[in-house]
């Protein structure tokens, strides 16, 4: 659901796309035919051709894309990688996440209450890495199907005593579809019957060929339970992050995705957000999914109150009027009135869509019984 592209506008005002591109250029706007136009450019063009801006071509206020301006290259700086751990049931995903957190987060964080907020950040070699503790790839898939891409790198955990299993293959397919690099963590190498070579063999059949065998997939052998190989894995994550050249602009209003949200008895709506661009601040006017509000308080992954959260940082916020859903996008607006307007528009649209869904469902039901 994009905004209005150059060719869309050309069609609406009966002009050639190429003519419009030229006209835009003379107005100082460089655009290709499939590029979305901002409201200002649309207005300029309409003025130029003496076209009345009809309601038809007014931008969809419920679409965040229409409020996002692209960052200039010089404003972008390196940001931490966001890593998701995937793999078959019982292959050791949670144990691995816990081991990483135990070995890294507690270092130099004495006194910090490690609170579970579904995501956490560690520091390795002076670089931060964000881990998402999503419950398996179901959440990953549901987020992706909703257009939210939060993961930069997928870690595929495969137990060395069990090998490639159905959910391993599913996870491979999800990661491939999302076009994120995959690092293989061959886990449980401490176990009797562990056979890392077999895991490599089986994964090769799925196109994941180890570097040792002439391929380009990184394999790390580890024992999550004995905390062996954790540093190797983190080193590989940093290596892949560097290749990916992950960047963001911390000096803009925050945008990102909901990791999880719930209604808390005492605190009301509590949402864990992943800031993907910009910096989120306490007091910001924010639209989250189909709800909105002002960020009342923010708590980081160590359970500490913070006032700001930069790119790739997971943070828990309170202050929303409702409870959003995992995978919902969020966006901060400079002015509270605008946030309210857009929040209400999205709410309204959501209600209408839900109603239409219901009508569709009942019609389908009806036809099934005829
Ligand atoms: P689900 O969340 O149910 O999909 O499982 P999971 O992938 O999170 O696996 P989990 O971390 O819960 O580990 C499953 C079992 O394997 C637990 O009993 C762990 O103690 C054990 N386990 C995990 N890692 C290792 C390891 O490196 N070596 C050995 N021997 N056992 C491990
Ligand atoms: Mg688990």
mmCIF file with all atom_site columns, C-alpha atoms and ligand atoms in Angstrom, residues 87-96 157 187-191 222-226, ligand 1:
data_model
loop_
_atom_site.group_PDB
_atom_site.id
_atom_site.type_symbol
_atom_site.label_atom_id
_atom_site.label_alt_id
_atom_site.label_comp_id
_atom_site.label_asym_id
_atom_site.label_entity_id
_atom_site.label_seq_id
_atom_site.pdbx_PDB_ins_code
_atom_site.Cartn_x
_atom_site.Cartn_y
_atom_site.Cartn_z
_atom_site.occupancy
_atom_site.B_iso_or_equiv
_atom_site.pdbx_formal_charge
_atom_site.auth_seq_id
_atom_site.auth_comp_id
_atom_site.auth_asym_id
_atom_site.auth_atom_id
_atom_site.pdbx_PDB_model_num
ATOM   1  C CA  . UNK A 1 87  ? 15.045 -23.561 14.572 1.00 0.00 ? 87  UNK A CA  1
ATOM   2  C CA  . UNK A 1 88  ? 13.231 -26.796 15.347 1.00 0.00 ? 88  UNK A CA  1
ATOM   3  C CA  . UNK A 1 89  ? 11.513 -27.431 18.682 1.00 0.00 ? 89  UNK A CA  1
ATOM   4  C CA  . UNK A 1 90  ? 13.931 -28.296 21.499 1.00 0.00 ? 90  UNK A CA  1
ATOM   5  C CA  . UNK A 1 91  ? 17.044 -27.632 19.452 1.00 0.00 ? 91  UNK A CA  1
ATOM   6  C CA  . UNK A 1 92  ? 18.124 -25.065 22.030 1.00 0.00 ? 92  UNK A CA  1
ATOM   7  C CA  . UNK A 1 93  ? 16.952 -21.601 20.905 1.00 0.00 ? 93  UNK A CA  1
ATOM   8  C CA  . UNK A 1 94  ? 15.946 -20.400 24.366 1.00 0.00 ? 94  UNK A CA  1
ATOM   9  C CA  . UNK A 1 95  ? 19.024 -21.916 26.003 1.00 0.00 ? 95  UNK A CA  1
ATOM   10 C CA  . UNK A 1 96  ? 21.213 -20.162 23.455 1.00 0.00 ? 96  UNK A CA  1
ATOM   11 C CA  . UNK A 1 157 ? 19.868 -23.492 15.538 1.00 0.00 ? 157 UNK A CA  1
ATOM   12 C CA  . UNK A 1 187 ? 24.156 -26.822 18.886 1.00 0.00 ? 187 UNK A CA  1
ATOM   13 C CA  . UNK A 1 188 ? 24.506 -29.550 21.519 1.00 0.00 ? 188 UNK A CA  1
ATOM   14 C CA  . UNK A 1 189 ? 27.934 -30.655 20.337 1.00 0.00 ? 189 UNK A CA  1
ATOM   15 C CA  . UNK A 1 190 ? 28.581 -31.744 23.939 1.00 0.00 ? 190 UNK A CA  1
ATOM   16 C CA  . UNK A 1 191 ? 26.017 -34.513 23.604 1.00 0.00 ? 191 UNK A CA  1
ATOM   17 C CA  . UNK A 1 222 ? 28.470 -24.685 20.016 1.00 0.00 ? 222 UNK A CA  1
ATOM   18 C CA  . UNK A 1 223 ? 27.050 -25.970 23.211 1.00 0.00 ? 223 UNK A CA  1
ATOM   19 C CA  . UNK A 1 224 ? 24.496 -23.523 24.468 1.00 0.00 ? 224 UNK A CA  1
ATOM   20 C CA  . UNK A 1 225 ? 24.217 -25.318 27.770 1.00 0.00 ? 225 UNK A CA  1
ATOM   21 C CA  . UNK A 1 226 ? 27.975 -25.337 28.434 1.00 0.00 ? 226 UNK A CA  1
HETATM 22 P P1  . LIG B 2 .   ? 11.262 -24.638 21.955 1.00 0.00 ? 1   LIG B P1  1
HETATM 23 O O1  . LIG B 2 .   ? 11.195 -23.225 22.458 1.00 0.00 ? 1   LIG B O1  1
HETATM 24 O O2  . LIG B 2 .   ? 10.325 -25.555 22.643 1.00 0.00 ? 1   LIG B O2  1
HETATM 25 O O3  . LIG B 2 .   ? 11.147 -24.746 20.467 1.00 0.00 ? 1   LIG B O3  1
HETATM 26 O O4  . LIG B 2 .   ? 12.724 -25.235 22.315 1.00 0.00 ? 1   LIG B O4  1
HETATM 27 P P2  . LIG B 2 .   ? 14.101 -24.496 22.227 1.00 0.00 ? 1   LIG B P2  1
HETATM 28 O O5  . LIG B 2 .   ? 14.641 -24.606 20.856 1.00 0.00 ? 1   LIG B O5  1
HETATM 29 O O6  . LIG B 2 .   ? 14.005 -23.152 22.821 1.00 0.00 ? 1   LIG B O6  1
HETATM 30 O O7  . LIG B 2 .   ? 15.000 -25.438 23.117 1.00 0.00 ? 1   LIG B O7  1
HETATM 31 P P3  . LIG B 2 .   ? 15.453 -25.204 24.615 1.00 0.00 ? 1   LIG B P3  1
HETATM 32 O O8  . LIG B 2 .   ? 16.447 -24.139 24.715 1.00 0.00 ? 1   LIG B O8  1
HETATM 33 O O9  . LIG B 2 .   ? 14.252 -25.121 25.479 1.00 0.00 ? 1   LIG B O9  1
HETATM 34 O O10 . LIG B 2 .   ? 16.239 -26.564 24.868 1.00 0.00 ? 1   LIG B O10 1
HETATM 35 C C1  . LIG B 2 .   ? 15.602 -27.830 24.778 1.00 0.00 ? 1   LIG B C1  1
HETATM 36 C C2  . LIG B 2 .   ? 16.363 -28.833 25.631 1.00 0.00 ? 1   LIG B C2  1
HETATM 37 O O11 . LIG B 2 .   ? 17.672 -29.007 25.123 1.00 0.00 ? 1   LIG B O11 1
HETATM 38 C C3  . LIG B 2 .   ? 16.541 -28.376 27.074 1.00 0.00 ? 1   LIG B C3  1
HETATM 39 O O12 . LIG B 2 .   ? 16.396 -29.490 27.921 1.00 0.00 ? 1   LIG B O12 1
HETATM 40 C C4  . LIG B 2 .   ? 17.950 -27.856 27.112 1.00 0.00 ? 1   LIG B C4  1
HETATM 41 O O13 . LIG B 2 .   ? 18.538 -27.984 28.386 1.00 0.00 ? 1   LIG B O13 1
HETATM 42 C C5  . LIG B 2 .   ? 18.641 -28.740 26.102 1.00 0.00 ? 1   LIG B C5  1
HETATM 43 N N1  . LIG B 2 .   ? 19.810 -28.122 25.499 1.00 0.00 ? 1   LIG B N1  1
HETATM 44 C C6  . LIG B 2 .   ? 19.859 -26.904 24.888 1.00 0.00 ? 1   LIG B C6  1
HETATM 45 N N2  . LIG B 2 .   ? 21.103 -26.639 24.464 1.00 0.00 ? 1   LIG B N2  1
HETATM 46 C C7  . LIG B 2 .   ? 21.861 -27.708 24.788 1.00 0.00 ? 1   LIG B C7  1
HETATM 47 C C8  . LIG B 2 .   ? 23.228 -28.020 24.601 1.00 0.00 ? 1   LIG B C8  1
HETATM 48 O O14 . LIG B 2 .   ? 24.052 -27.291 24.071 1.00 0.00 ? 1   LIG B O14 1
HETATM 49 N N3  . LIG B 2 .   ? 23.625 -29.246 25.064 1.00 0.00 ? 1   LIG B N3  1
HETATM 50 C C9  . LIG B 2 .   ? 22.790 -30.125 25.692 1.00 0.00 ? 1   LIG B C9  1
HETATM 51 N N4  . LIG B 2 .   ? 23.285 -31.274 26.097 1.00 0.00 ? 1   LIG B N4  1
HETATM 52 N N5  . LIG B 2 .   ? 21.492 -29.835 25.884 1.00 0.00 ? 1   LIG B N5  1
HETATM 53 C C10 . LIG B 2 .   ? 21.030 -28.656 25.441 1.00 0.00 ? 1   LIG B C10 1
#
